[in-house]
PDB file of N, CA and C in Angstrom:
ATOM      1  N   UNK A   1       0.823  -1.192   0.000  1.00 85.00           N
ATOM      2  CA  UNK A   1       0.000   0.000   0.000  1.00 85.00           C
ATOM      3  C   UNK A   1       0.872   1.263   0.000  1.00 85.00           C
ATOM      4  N   UNK A   2       1.902   1.247   0.817  1.00 87.00           N
ATOM      5  CA  UNK A   2       2.785   2.414   0.872  1.00 87.00           C
ATOM      6  C   UNK A   2       3.511   2.593  -0.458  1.00 87.00           C
ATOM      7  N   UNK A   3       3.878   1.490  -1.077  1.00 92.00           N
ATOM      8  CA  UNK A   3       4.549   1.560  -2.382  1.00 92.00           C
ATOM      9  C   UNK A   3       3.618   2.151  -3.431  1.00 92.00           C
ATOM     10  N   UNK A   4       2.369   1.748  -3.393  1.00 94.00           N
ATOM     11  CA  UNK A   4       1.386   2.268  -4.342  1.00 94.00           C
ATOM     12  C   UNK A   4       1.246   3.781  -4.193  1.00 94.00           C
ATOM     13  N   UNK A   5       1.136   4.244  -2.968  1.00 91.00           N
ATOM     14  CA  UNK A   5       1.018   5.680  -2.722  1.00 91.00           C
ATOM     15  C   UNK A   5       2.309   6.394  -3.123  1.00 91.00           C
ATOM     16  N   UNK A   6       3.454   5.785  -2.816  1.00 91.00           N
ATOM     17  CA  UNK A   6       4.735   6.368  -3.212  1.00 91.00           C
ATOM     18  C   UNK A   6       4.844   6.515  -4.718  1.00 91.00           C
ATOM     19  N   UNK A   7       4.414   5.496  -5.444  1.00 95.00           N
ATOM     20  CA  UNK A   7       4.446   5.571  -6.909  1.00 95.00           C
ATOM     21  C   UNK A   7       3.539   6.683  -7.422  1.00 95.00           C
ATOM     22  N   UNK A   8       2.381   6.828  -6.794  1.00 95.00           N
ATOM     23  CA  UNK A   8       1.467   7.901  -7.185  1.00 95.00           C
ATOM     24  C   UNK A   8       2.073   9.274  -6.949  1.00 95.00           C
ATOM     25  N   UNK A   9       2.770   9.418  -5.834  1.00 94.00           N
ATOM     26  CA  UNK A   9       3.411  10.702  -5.536  1.00 94.00           C
ATOM     27  C   UNK A   9       4.525  11.003  -6.532  1.00 94.00           C
ATOM     28  N   UNK A  10       5.251   9.972  -6.949  1.00 95.00           N
ATOM     29  CA  UNK A  10       6.303  10.165  -7.958  1.00 95.00           C
ATOM     30  C   UNK A  10       5.681  10.611  -9.274  1.00 95.00           C
ATOM     31  N   UNK A  11       4.588   9.962  -9.659  1.00 97.00           N
ATOM     32  CA  UNK A  11       3.928  10.325 -10.913  1.00 97.00           C
ATOM     33  C   UNK A  11       3.383  11.751 -10.870  1.00 97.00           C
ATOM     34  N   UNK A  12       2.997  12.204  -9.681  1.00 96.00           N
ATOM     35  CA  UNK A  12       2.503  13.572  -9.543  1.00 96.00           C
ATOM     36  C   UNK A  12       3.635  14.593  -9.467  1.00 96.00           C
ATOM     37  N   UNK A  13       4.870  14.110  -9.361  1.00 96.00           N
ATOM     38  CA  UNK A  13       6.019  15.001  -9.322  1.00 96.00           C
ATOM     39  C   UNK A  13       6.234  15.655  -7.964  1.00 96.00           C
ATOM     40  N   UNK A  14       5.797  14.979  -6.905  1.00 94.00           N
ATOM     41  CA  UNK A  14       5.949  15.513  -5.551  1.00 94.00           C
ATOM     42  C   UNK A  14       7.411  15.361  -5.117  1.00 94.00           C
ATOM     43  N   UNK A  15       7.928  16.358  -4.424  1.00 95.00           N
ATOM     44  CA  UNK A  15       9.295  16.363  -3.908  1.00 95.00           C
ATOM     45  C   UNK A  15       9.513  15.151  -3.000  1.00 95.00           C
ATOM     46  N   UNK A  16      10.707  14.568  -3.050  1.00 94.00           N
ATOM     47  CA  UNK A  16      10.990  13.355  -2.274  1.00 94.00           C
ATOM     48  C   UNK A  16      10.870  13.586  -0.771  1.00 94.00           C
ATOM     49  N   UNK A  17      11.168  14.797  -0.303  1.00 96.00           N
ATOM     50  CA  UNK A  17      11.005  15.093   1.126  1.00 96.00           C
ATOM     51  C   UNK A  17       9.548  14.928   1.539  1.00 96.00           C
ATOM     52  N   UNK A  18       8.640  15.481   0.744  1.00 96.00           N
ATOM     53  CA  UNK A  18       7.224  15.389   1.074  1.00 96.00           C
ATOM     54  C   UNK A  18       6.699  13.968   0.906  1.00 96.00           C
ATOM     55  N   UNK A  19       7.302  13.204   0.012  1.00 95.00           N
ATOM     56  CA  UNK A  19       6.927  11.796  -0.116  1.00 95.00           C
ATOM     57  C   UNK A  19       7.225  11.058   1.180  1.00 95.00           C
ATOM     58  N   UNK A  20       8.377  11.335   1.772  1.00 96.00           N
ATOM     59  CA  UNK A  20       8.735  10.697   3.039  1.00 96.00           C
ATOM     60  C   UNK A  20       7.816  11.160   4.162  1.00 96.00           C
ATOM     61  N   UNK A  21       7.436  12.426   4.146  1.00 96.00           N
ATOM     62  CA  UNK A  21       6.507  12.945   5.155  1.00 96.00           C
ATOM     63  C   UNK A  21       5.167  12.221   5.044  1.00 96.00           C
ATOM     64  N   UNK A  22       4.672  12.067   3.832  1.00 94.00           N
ATOM     65  CA  UNK A  22       3.392  11.388   3.621  1.00 94.00           C
ATOM     66  C   UNK A  22       3.481   9.941   4.091  1.00 94.00           C
ATOM     67  N   UNK A  23       4.558   9.255   3.768  1.00 94.00           N
ATOM     68  CA  UNK A  23       4.730   7.871   4.220  1.00 94.00           C
ATOM     69  C   UNK A  23       4.751   7.789   5.742  1.00 94.00           C
ATOM     70  N   UNK A  24       5.450   8.709   6.383  1.00 96.00           N
ATOM     71  CA  UNK A  24       5.505   8.727   7.842  1.00 96.00           C
ATOM     72  C   UNK A  24       4.142   8.955   8.461  1.00 96.00           C
ATOM     73  N   UNK A  25       3.386   9.885   7.899  1.00 96.00           N
ATOM     74  CA  UNK A  25       2.039  10.164   8.409  1.00 96.00           C
ATOM     75  C   UNK A  25       1.150   8.940   8.246  1.00 96.00           C
ATOM     76  N   UNK A  26       1.255   8.253   7.120  1.00 94.00           N
ATOM     77  CA  UNK A  26       0.449   7.051   6.889  1.00 94.00           C
ATOM     78  C   UNK A  26       0.784   5.983   7.924  1.00 94.00           C
ATOM     79  N   UNK A  27       2.052   5.802   8.215  1.00 95.00           N
ATOM     80  CA  UNK A  27       2.462   4.795   9.199  1.00 95.00           C
ATOM     81  C   UNK A  27       1.937   5.156  10.582  1.00 95.00           C
ATOM     82  N   UNK A  28       2.053   6.424  10.968  1.00 98.00           N
ATOM     83  CA  UNK A  28       1.571   6.854  12.288  1.00 98.00           C
ATOM     84  C   UNK A  28       0.060   6.664  12.396  1.00 98.00           C
ATOM     85  N   UNK A  29      -0.676   7.027  11.363  1.00 97.00           N
ATOM     86  CA  UNK A  29      -2.134   6.858  11.376  1.00 97.00           C
ATOM     87  C   UNK A  29      -2.501   5.381  11.463  1.00 97.00           C
ATOM     88  N   UNK A  30      -1.784   4.529  10.750  1.00 96.00           N
ATOM     89  CA  UNK A  30      -2.065   3.093  10.795  1.00 96.00           C
ATOM     90  C   UNK A  30      -1.811   2.523  12.186  1.00 96.00           C
ATOM     91  N   UNK A  31      -0.739   2.948  12.829  1.00 98.00           N
ATOM     92  CA  UNK A  31      -0.429   2.468  14.179  1.00 98.00           C
ATOM     93  C   UNK A  31      -1.493   2.941  15.162  1.00 98.00           C
ATOM     94  N   UNK A  32      -1.889   4.209  15.077  1.00 98.00           N
ATOM     95  CA  UNK A  32      -2.924   4.726  15.973  1.00 98.00           C
ATOM     96  C   UNK A  32      -4.257   4.012  15.762  1.00 98.00           C
ATOM     97  N   UNK A  33      -4.615   3.755  14.511  1.00 98.00           N
ATOM     98  CA  UNK A  33      -5.854   3.032  14.225  1.00 98.00           C
ATOM     99  C   UNK A  33      -5.792   1.628  14.801  1.00 98.00           C
ATOM    100  N   UNK A  34      -4.656   0.977  14.700  1.00 97.00           N
ATOM    101  CA  UNK A  34      -4.494  -0.366  15.249  1.00 97.00           C
ATOM    102  C   UNK A  34      -4.655  -0.353  16.767  1.00 97.00           C
ATOM    103  N   UNK A  35      -4.065   0.633  17.419  1.00 97.00           N
ATOM    104  CA  UNK A  35      -4.176   0.739  18.877  1.00 97.00           C
ATOM    105  C   UNK A  35      -5.629   0.950  19.286  1.00 97.00           C
ATOM    106  N   UNK A  36      -6.317   1.864  18.611  1.00 96.00           N
ATOM    107  CA  UNK A  36      -7.710   2.140  18.959  1.00 96.00           C
ATOM    108  C   UNK A  36      -8.597   0.927  18.736  1.00 96.00           C
ATOM    109  N   UNK A  37      -8.406   0.233  17.627  1.00 96.00           N
ATOM    110  CA  UNK A  37      -9.221  -0.951  17.345  1.00 96.00           C
ATOM    111  C   UNK A  37      -8.942  -2.066  18.340  1.00 96.00           C
ATOM    112  N   UNK A  38      -7.699  -2.219  18.743  1.00 95.00           N
ATOM    113  CA  UNK A  38      -7.345  -3.241  19.728  1.00 95.00           C
ATOM    114  C   UNK A  38      -7.978  -2.926  21.073  1.00 95.00           C
ATOM    115  N   UNK A  39      -7.963  -1.661  21.470  1.00 93.00           N
ATOM    116  CA  UNK A  39      -8.571  -1.274  22.740  1.00 93.00           C
ATOM    117  C   UNK A  39     -10.076  -1.498  22.718  1.00 93.00           C
ATOM    118  N   UNK A  40     -10.738  -1.140  21.629  1.00 90.00           N
ATOM    119  CA  UNK A  40     -12.187  -1.360  21.516  1.00 90.00           C
ATOM    120  C   UNK A  40     -12.514  -2.839  21.570  1.00 90.00           C
ATOM    121  N   UNK A  41     -11.707  -3.623  20.886  1.00 87.00           N
ATOM    122  CA  UNK A  41     -11.936  -5.067  20.837  1.00 87.00           C
ATOM    123  C   UNK A  41     -11.789  -5.681  22.217  1.00 87.00           C
ATOM    124  N   UNK A  42     -10.798  -5.249  22.977  1.00 85.00           N
ATOM    125  CA  UNK A  42     -10.591  -5.817  24.308  1.00 85.00           C
ATOM    126  C   UNK A  42     -11.686  -5.363  25.269  1.00 85.00           C
ATOM    127  N   UNK A  43     -12.217  -4.166  25.094  1.00 82.00           N
ATOM    128  CA  UNK A  43     -13.321  -3.696  25.939  1.00 82.00           C
ATOM    129  C   UNK A  43     -14.604  -4.461  25.629  1.00 82.00           C
ATOM    130  N   UNK A  44     -14.819  -4.792  24.369  1.00 80.00           N
ATOM    131  CA  UNK A  44     -16.032  -5.505  23.971  1.00 80.00           C
ATOM    132  C   UNK A  44     -16.035  -6.934  24.497  1.00 80.00           C
ATOM    133  N   UNK A  45     -14.876  -7.522  24.699  1.00 75.00           N
ATOM    134  CA  UNK A  45     -14.786  -8.904  25.174  1.00 75.00           C
ATOM    135  C   UNK A  45     -15.066  -9.015  26.662  1.00 75.00           C
ATOM    136  N   UNK A  46     -14.996  -7.921  27.389  1.00 67.00           N
ATOM    137  CA  UNK A  46     -15.201  -7.951  28.841  1.00 67.00           C
ATOM    138  C   UNK A  46     -16.616  -8.148  29.213  1.00 67.00           C
TER     139      UNK A  46
END
């Protein structure tokens, strides 16, 4: 998924610095979503 987005950014001519920023933001959002979903899941099992 990250590669797909990276390829899209290259095709759009986005600066490599901003490509790395976008990748970092995607990773952080994915980790936060995973944490939130795990917490909800563990609360629902109680």
